[in-house]
Coordinates of C-alpha atoms (C1' of nucleotides) in Angstrom, one line a residue:
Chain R
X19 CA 135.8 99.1 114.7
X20 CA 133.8 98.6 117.9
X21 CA 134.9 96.0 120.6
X22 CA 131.9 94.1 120.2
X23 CA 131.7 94.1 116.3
X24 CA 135.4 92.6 116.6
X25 CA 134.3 90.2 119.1
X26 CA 131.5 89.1 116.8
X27 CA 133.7 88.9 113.9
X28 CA 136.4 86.9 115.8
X29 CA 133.8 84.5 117.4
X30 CA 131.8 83.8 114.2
X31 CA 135.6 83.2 112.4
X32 CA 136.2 80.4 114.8
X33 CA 132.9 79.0 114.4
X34 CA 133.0 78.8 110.8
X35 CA 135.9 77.3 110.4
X36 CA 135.1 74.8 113.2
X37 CA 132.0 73.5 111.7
X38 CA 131.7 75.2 108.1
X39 CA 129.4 78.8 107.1
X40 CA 126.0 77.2 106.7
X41 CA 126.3 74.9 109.5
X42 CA 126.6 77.6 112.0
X43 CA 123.4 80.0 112.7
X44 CA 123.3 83.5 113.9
X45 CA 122.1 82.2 116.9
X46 CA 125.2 80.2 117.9
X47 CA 127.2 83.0 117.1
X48 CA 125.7 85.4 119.2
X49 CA 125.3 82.8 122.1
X50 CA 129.3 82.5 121.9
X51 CA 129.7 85.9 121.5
X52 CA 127.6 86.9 124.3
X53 CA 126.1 89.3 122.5
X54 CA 122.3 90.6 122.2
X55 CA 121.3 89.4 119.1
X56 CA 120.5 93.2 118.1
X57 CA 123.6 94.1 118.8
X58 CA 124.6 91.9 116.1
X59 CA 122.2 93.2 113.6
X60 CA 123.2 96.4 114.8
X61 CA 126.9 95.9 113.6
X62 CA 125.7 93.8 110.2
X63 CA 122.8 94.2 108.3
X64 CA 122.8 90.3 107.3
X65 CA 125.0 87.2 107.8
X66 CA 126.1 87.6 104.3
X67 CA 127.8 90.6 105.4
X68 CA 129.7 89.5 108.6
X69 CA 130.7 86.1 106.6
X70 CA 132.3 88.7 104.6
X71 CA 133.7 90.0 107.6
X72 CA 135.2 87.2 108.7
X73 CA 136.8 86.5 105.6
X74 CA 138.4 90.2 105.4
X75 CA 139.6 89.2 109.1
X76 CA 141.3 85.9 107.8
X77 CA 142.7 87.5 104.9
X78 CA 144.5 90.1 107.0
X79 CA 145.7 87.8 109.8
X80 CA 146.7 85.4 107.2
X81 CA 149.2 87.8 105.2
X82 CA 150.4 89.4 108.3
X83 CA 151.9 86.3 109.4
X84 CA 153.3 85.1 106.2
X85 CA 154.8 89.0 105.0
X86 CA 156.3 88.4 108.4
X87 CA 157.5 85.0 108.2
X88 CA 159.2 85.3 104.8
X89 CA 161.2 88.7 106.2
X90 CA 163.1 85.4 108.5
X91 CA 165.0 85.0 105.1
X92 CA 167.4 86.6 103.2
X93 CA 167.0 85.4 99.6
X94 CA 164.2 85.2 97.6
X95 CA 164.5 81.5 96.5
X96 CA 165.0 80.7 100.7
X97 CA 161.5 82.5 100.7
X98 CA 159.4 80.3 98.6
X99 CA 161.3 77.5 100.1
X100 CA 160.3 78.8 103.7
X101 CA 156.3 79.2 102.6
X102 CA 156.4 75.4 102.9
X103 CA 158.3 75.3 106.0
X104 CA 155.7 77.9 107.3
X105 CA 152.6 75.7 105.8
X106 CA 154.0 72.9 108.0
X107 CA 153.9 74.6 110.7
X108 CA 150.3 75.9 110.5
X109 CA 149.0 72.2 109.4
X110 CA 150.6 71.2 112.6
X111 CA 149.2 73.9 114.9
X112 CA 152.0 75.8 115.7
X113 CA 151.0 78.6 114.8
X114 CA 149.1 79.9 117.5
X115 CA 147.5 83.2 115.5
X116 CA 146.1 80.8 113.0
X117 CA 144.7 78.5 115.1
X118 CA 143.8 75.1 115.1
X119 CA 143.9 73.5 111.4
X120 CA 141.0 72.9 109.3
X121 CA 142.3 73.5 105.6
X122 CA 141.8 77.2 103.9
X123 CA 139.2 79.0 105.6
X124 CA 138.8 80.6 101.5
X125 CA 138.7 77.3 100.1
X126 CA 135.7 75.8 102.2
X127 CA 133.9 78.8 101.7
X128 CA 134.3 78.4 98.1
X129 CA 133.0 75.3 98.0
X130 CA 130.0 76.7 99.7
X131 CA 129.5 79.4 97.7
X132 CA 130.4 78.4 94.4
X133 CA 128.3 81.3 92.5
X134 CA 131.3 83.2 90.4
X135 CA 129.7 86.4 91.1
X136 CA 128.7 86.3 94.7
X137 CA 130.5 88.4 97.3
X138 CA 132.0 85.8 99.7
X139 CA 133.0 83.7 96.2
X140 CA 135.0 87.2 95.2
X141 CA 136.6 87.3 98.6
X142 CA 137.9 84.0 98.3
X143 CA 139.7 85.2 95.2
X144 CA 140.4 87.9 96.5
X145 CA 142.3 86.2 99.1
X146 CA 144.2 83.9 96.9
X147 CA 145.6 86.6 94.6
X148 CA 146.6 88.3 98.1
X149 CA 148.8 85.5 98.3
X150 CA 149.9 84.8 95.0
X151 CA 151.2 88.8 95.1
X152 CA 153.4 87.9 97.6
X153 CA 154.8 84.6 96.1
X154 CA 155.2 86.5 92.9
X155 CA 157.4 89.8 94.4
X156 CA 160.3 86.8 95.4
X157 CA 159.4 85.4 92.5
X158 CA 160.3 87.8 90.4
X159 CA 163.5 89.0 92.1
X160 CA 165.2 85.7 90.6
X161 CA 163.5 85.1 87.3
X162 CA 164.1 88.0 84.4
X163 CA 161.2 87.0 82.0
X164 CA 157.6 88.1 83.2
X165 CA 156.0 85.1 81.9
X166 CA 158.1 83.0 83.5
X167 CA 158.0 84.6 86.5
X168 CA 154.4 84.1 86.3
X169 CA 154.6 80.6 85.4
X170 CA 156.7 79.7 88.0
X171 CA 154.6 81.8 90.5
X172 CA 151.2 79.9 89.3
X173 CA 153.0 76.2 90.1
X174 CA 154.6 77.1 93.4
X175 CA 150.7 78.6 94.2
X176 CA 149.6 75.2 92.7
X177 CA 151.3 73.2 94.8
X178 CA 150.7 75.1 98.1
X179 CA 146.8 74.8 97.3
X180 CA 147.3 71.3 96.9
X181 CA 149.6 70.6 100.4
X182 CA 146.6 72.4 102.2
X183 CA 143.8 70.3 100.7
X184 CA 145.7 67.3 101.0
X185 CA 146.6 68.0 104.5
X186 CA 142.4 68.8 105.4
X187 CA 141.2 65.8 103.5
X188 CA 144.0 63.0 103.9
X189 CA 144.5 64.5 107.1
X190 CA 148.4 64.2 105.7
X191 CA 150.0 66.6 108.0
X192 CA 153.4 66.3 106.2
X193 CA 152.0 67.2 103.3
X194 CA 154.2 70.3 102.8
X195 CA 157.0 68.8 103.7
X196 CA 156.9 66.1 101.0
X197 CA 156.9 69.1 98.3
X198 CA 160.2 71.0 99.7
X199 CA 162.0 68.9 97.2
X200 CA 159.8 69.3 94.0
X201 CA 159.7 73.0 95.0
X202 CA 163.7 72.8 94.6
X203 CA 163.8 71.1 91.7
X204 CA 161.3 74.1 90.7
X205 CA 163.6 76.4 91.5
X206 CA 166.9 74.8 90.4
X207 CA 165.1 74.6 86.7
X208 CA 164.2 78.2 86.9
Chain V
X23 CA 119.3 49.1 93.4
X24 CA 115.8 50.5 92.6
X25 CA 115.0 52.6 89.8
X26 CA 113.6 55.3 92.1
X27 CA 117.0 54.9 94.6
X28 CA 118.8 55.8 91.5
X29 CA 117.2 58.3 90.6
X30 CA 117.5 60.0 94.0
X31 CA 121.1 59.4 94.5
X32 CA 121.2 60.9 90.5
X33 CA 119.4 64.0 91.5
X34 CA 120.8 64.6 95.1
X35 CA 124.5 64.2 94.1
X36 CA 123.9 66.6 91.3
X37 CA 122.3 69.4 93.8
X38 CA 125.0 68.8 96.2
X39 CA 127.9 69.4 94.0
X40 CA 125.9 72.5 92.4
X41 CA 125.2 74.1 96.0
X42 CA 127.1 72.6 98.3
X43 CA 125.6 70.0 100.7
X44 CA 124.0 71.6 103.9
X45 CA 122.7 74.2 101.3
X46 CA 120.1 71.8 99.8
X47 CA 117.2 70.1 101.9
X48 CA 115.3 67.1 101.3
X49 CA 112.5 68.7 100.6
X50 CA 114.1 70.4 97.0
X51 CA 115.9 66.9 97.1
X52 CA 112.4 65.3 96.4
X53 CA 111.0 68.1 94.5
X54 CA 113.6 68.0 92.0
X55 CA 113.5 64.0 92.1
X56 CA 109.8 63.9 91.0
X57 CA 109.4 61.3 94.3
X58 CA 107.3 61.2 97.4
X59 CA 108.6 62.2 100.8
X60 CA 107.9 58.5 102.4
X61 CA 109.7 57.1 99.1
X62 CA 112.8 59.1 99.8
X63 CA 112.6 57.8 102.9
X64 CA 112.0 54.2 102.3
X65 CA 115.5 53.9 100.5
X66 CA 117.4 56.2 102.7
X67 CA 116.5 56.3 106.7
X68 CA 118.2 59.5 107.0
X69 CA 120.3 62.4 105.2
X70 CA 123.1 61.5 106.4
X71 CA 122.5 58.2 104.3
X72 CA 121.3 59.6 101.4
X73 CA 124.9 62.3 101.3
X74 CA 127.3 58.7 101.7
X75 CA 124.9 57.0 98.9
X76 CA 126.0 60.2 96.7
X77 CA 129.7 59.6 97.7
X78 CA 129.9 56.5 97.0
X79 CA 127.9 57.0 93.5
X80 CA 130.6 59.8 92.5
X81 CA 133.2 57.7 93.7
X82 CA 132.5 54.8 91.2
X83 CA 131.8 57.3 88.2
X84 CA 135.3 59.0 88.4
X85 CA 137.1 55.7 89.3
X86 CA 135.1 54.2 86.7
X87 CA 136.0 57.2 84.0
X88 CA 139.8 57.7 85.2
X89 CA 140.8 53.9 84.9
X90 CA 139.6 54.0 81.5
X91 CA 141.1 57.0 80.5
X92 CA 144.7 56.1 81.4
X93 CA 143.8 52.5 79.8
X94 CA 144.2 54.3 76.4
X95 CA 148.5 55.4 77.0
X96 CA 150.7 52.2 76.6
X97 CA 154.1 53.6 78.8
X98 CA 153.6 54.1 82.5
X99 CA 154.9 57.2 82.9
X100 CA 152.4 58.4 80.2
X101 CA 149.7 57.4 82.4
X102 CA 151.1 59.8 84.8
X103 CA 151.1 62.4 82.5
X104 CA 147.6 61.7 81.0
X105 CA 146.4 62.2 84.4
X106 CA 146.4 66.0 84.4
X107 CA 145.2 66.4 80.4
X108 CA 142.4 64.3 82.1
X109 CA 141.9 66.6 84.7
X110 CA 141.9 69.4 82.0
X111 CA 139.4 68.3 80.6
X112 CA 137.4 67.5 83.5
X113 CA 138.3 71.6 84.6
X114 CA 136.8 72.6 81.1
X115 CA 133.7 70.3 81.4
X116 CA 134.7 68.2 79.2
X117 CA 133.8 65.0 80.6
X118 CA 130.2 64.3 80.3
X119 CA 129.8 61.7 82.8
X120 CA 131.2 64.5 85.1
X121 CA 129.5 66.8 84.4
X122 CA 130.0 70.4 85.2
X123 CA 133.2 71.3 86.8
X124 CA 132.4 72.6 90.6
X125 CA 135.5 71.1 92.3
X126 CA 136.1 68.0 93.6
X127 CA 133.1 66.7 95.6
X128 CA 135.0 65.1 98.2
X129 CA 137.2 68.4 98.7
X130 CA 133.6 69.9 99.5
X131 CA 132.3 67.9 101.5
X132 CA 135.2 67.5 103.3
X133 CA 135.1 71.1 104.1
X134 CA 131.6 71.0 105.3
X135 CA 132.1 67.6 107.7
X136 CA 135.4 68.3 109.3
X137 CA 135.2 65.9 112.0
X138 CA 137.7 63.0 111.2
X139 CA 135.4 60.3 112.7
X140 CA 132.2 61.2 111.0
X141 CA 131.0 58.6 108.2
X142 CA 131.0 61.3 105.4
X143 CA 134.6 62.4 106.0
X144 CA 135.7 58.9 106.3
X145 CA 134.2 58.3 102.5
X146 CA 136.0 61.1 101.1
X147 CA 139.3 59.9 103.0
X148 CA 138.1 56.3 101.0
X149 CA 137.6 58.3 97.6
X150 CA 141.1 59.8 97.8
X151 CA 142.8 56.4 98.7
X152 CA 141.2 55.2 96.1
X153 CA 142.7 57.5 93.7
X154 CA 145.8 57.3 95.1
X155 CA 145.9 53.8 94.8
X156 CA 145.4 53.9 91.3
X157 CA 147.9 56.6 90.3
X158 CA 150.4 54.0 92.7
X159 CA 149.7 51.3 90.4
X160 CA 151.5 53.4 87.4
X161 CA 154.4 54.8 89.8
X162 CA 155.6 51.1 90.9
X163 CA 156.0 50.1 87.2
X164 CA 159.2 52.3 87.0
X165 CA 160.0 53.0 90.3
X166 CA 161.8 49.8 91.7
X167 CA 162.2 51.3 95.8
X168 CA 158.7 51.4 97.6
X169 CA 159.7 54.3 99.3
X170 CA 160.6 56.2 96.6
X171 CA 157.7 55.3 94.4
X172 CA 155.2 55.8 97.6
X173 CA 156.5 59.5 97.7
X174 CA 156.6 60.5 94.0
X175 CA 153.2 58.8 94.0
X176 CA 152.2 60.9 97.0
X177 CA 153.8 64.5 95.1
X178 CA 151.8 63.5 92.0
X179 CA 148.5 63.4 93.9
X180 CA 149.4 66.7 96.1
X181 CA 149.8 68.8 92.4
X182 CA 146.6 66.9 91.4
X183 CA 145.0 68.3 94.8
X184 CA 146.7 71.7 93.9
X185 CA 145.5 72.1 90.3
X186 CA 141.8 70.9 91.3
X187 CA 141.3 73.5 93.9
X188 CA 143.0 75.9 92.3
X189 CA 140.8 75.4 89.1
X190 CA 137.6 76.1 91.8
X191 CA 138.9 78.7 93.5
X192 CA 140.6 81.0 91.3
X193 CA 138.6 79.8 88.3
X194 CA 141.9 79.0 86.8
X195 CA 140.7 75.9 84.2
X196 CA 144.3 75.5 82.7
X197 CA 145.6 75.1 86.0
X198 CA 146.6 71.0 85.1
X199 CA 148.2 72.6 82.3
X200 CA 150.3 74.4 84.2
X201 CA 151.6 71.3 86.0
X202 CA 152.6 69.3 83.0
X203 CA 156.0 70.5 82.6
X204 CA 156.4 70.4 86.8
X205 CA 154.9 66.6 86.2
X206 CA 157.5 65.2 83.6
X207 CA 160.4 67.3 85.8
X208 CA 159.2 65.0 88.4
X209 CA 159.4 61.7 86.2
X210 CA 163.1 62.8 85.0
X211 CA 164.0 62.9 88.6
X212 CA 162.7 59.3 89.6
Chain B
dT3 C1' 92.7 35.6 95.2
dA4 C1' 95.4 37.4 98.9
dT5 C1' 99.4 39.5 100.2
dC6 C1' 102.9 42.6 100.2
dA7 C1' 106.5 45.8 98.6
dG8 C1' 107.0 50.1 96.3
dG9 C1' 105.0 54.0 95.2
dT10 C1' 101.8 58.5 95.5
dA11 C1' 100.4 63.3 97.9
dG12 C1' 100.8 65.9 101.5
dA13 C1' 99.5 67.1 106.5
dC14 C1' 102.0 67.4 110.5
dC15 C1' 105.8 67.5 114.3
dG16 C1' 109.3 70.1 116.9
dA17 C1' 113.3 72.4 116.0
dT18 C1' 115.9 75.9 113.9
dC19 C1' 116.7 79.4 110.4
dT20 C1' 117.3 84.7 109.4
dG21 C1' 115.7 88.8 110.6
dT22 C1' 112.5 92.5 113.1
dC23 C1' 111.0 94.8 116.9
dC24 C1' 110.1 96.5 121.7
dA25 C1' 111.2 98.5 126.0
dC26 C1' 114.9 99.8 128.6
dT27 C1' 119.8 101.3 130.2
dA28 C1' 124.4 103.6 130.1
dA29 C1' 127.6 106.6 128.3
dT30 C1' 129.0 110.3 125.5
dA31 C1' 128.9 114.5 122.8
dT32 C1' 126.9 118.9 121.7
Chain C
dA26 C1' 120.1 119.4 129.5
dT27 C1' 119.3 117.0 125.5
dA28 C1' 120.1 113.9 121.7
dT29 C1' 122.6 110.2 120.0
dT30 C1' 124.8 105.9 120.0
dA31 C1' 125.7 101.3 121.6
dG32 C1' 124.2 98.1 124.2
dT33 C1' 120.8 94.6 126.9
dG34 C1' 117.3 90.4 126.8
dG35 C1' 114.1 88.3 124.5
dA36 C1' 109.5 87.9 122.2
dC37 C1' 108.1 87.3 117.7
dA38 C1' 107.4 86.4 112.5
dG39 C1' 107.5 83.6 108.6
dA40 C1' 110.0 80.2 106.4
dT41 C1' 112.4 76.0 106.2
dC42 C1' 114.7 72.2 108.3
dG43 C1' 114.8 66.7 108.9
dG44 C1' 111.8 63.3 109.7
dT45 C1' 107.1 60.8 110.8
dC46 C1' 102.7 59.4 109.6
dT47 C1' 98.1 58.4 107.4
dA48 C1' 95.4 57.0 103.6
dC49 C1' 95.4 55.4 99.3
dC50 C1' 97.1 53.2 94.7
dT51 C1' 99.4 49.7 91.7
dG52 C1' 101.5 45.6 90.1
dA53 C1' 103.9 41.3 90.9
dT54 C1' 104.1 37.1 93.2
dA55 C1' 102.7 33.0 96.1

DNA sequence: TATCAGGTAGACCGATCTGTCCACTAATAT
DNA sequence: ATATTAGTGGACAGATCGGTCTACCTGATA
């Protein structure tokens, strides 16, 4: 990928998430950028298409620093307990390849683009089954029956969706640390 | 409030949650209302008005529909659990005074109006209190420390949070199913 | 009967939106 | 030496944005 085109991507990432997708135009993006405007229609043939670039950008710098943070531990149930520990940290700012918080860059976009079938709406997903993947391999590695595996993997996914939303719209920074217990009573039951 | 102000509030609120807020512009907003430009703007002196009118109109219909709904368990703790075969049924529209399931409003607009100081943001922040509140009002009844019923009450709303955006985002509408068993874990604990 | 609030349709304002296009430059690969 | 690719700045197009305004209609109230 070109230096500019990853400059582009990386600028118009920050913007969204700063002010949300249809508040931002191409023209900011390219004025932040300092790119030519063609230059950015050179690189994507619509907005549509570098939202969706954004989005692949978030996904991968998102499960790059999770994979990495959960290799910290050494046992799979310290793992799921640690995705909380790593949540706090990111709804708190310290994480400085994340940036600044402003809730799931997946969920917002969702809620803009709520058509089912629409590209961005599919990356979103996309996204969050990314994740759940993850949750589910130390999942599995202490729970013999599938469905329970899956079960269990669903609620601990359930949970972390709802420390991030609570943490954007509460502004409840704590949020997951108030679930480390219910996650170990989780984990103690399974 | 004027039949016409109704109507627009009706109409706007239900375009908003369909397409997401910036997406829609007055002009469909009056279009769709069957109303004048100048009438729109005799009721509401600017968007921005118009959006917290819609708030505040969603925020009395699911206050309104959720108080009643856990008016019909006698035990407290049932209340609790009620809570999530509401939102069930809610997720799997349900609920007709709801209407269609496209997330939680508040969660949306949250995402699109970030800033903590803006007057939409504030509302949601008022909507969720509101909630929270309410789902407090059931925890005290069997939780005699404030403390401890002011966190369980806080973990409740958090898997609430959890199973609503996870029901939008992954398009998972038994997703408050899947929390009923982590919910009544919960109530053995306190 | 006079007044006034609430309503109609729609022209109009300046700004912004996505996207196209032009003329030109610089570097690189064949 | 020539062709291609990536880049520049910015004019431009057509649509839509939020919001203002004029001119007119209707029905209730003082």
């Amino acid at each position: 990928m070109s230096d500019k085109k990853i400059t582009i991507t990386r600028t118009a990432l920050q913007l969204f998430i700063n002010k949300g997708i249809h508040a931002v135009g191409i023209n900011e993006v390219i004025k932040q950028s300092k790119v030519a405007k063609k230059t950015l229609y050179h690189h994507f043939p619509s907005k549509e298409v570098l939202i969706i670039s954004t989005l692949q950008y978030r996904d991968q710098l998102f499960m790059q620093w999770l994979e990495q943070r959960l290799l910290t531990v050494d046992a799979p149930k310290l793992a799921i307990i640690e995705i909380f520990y790593a949540l706090d940290d990111w709804f708190n700012s310290r994480v400085t390849t994340l940036g600044n918080f402003h809730g799931c860059f997946f969920i917002n976009a969702c809620a803009e683009y709520q058509d089912p079938d629409c590209a961005i709406n599919r990356c979103c997903k996309t996204h969050k089954s990314n994740v759940q993947d993850l949750v589910e391999k130390y999942v599995s590695q202490f729970t013999a029956n599938a469905d329970s595996a899956a079960l269990l993997t669903k609620q601990i996914c359930i949970l972390k969706e709802g420390a991030i939303t609570t943490a954007l719209v509460q502004q409840d920074l704590q949020a997951a640390l108030k679930l480390i217990e219910v996650v170990k009573l989780l984990l103690r039951g399974g």
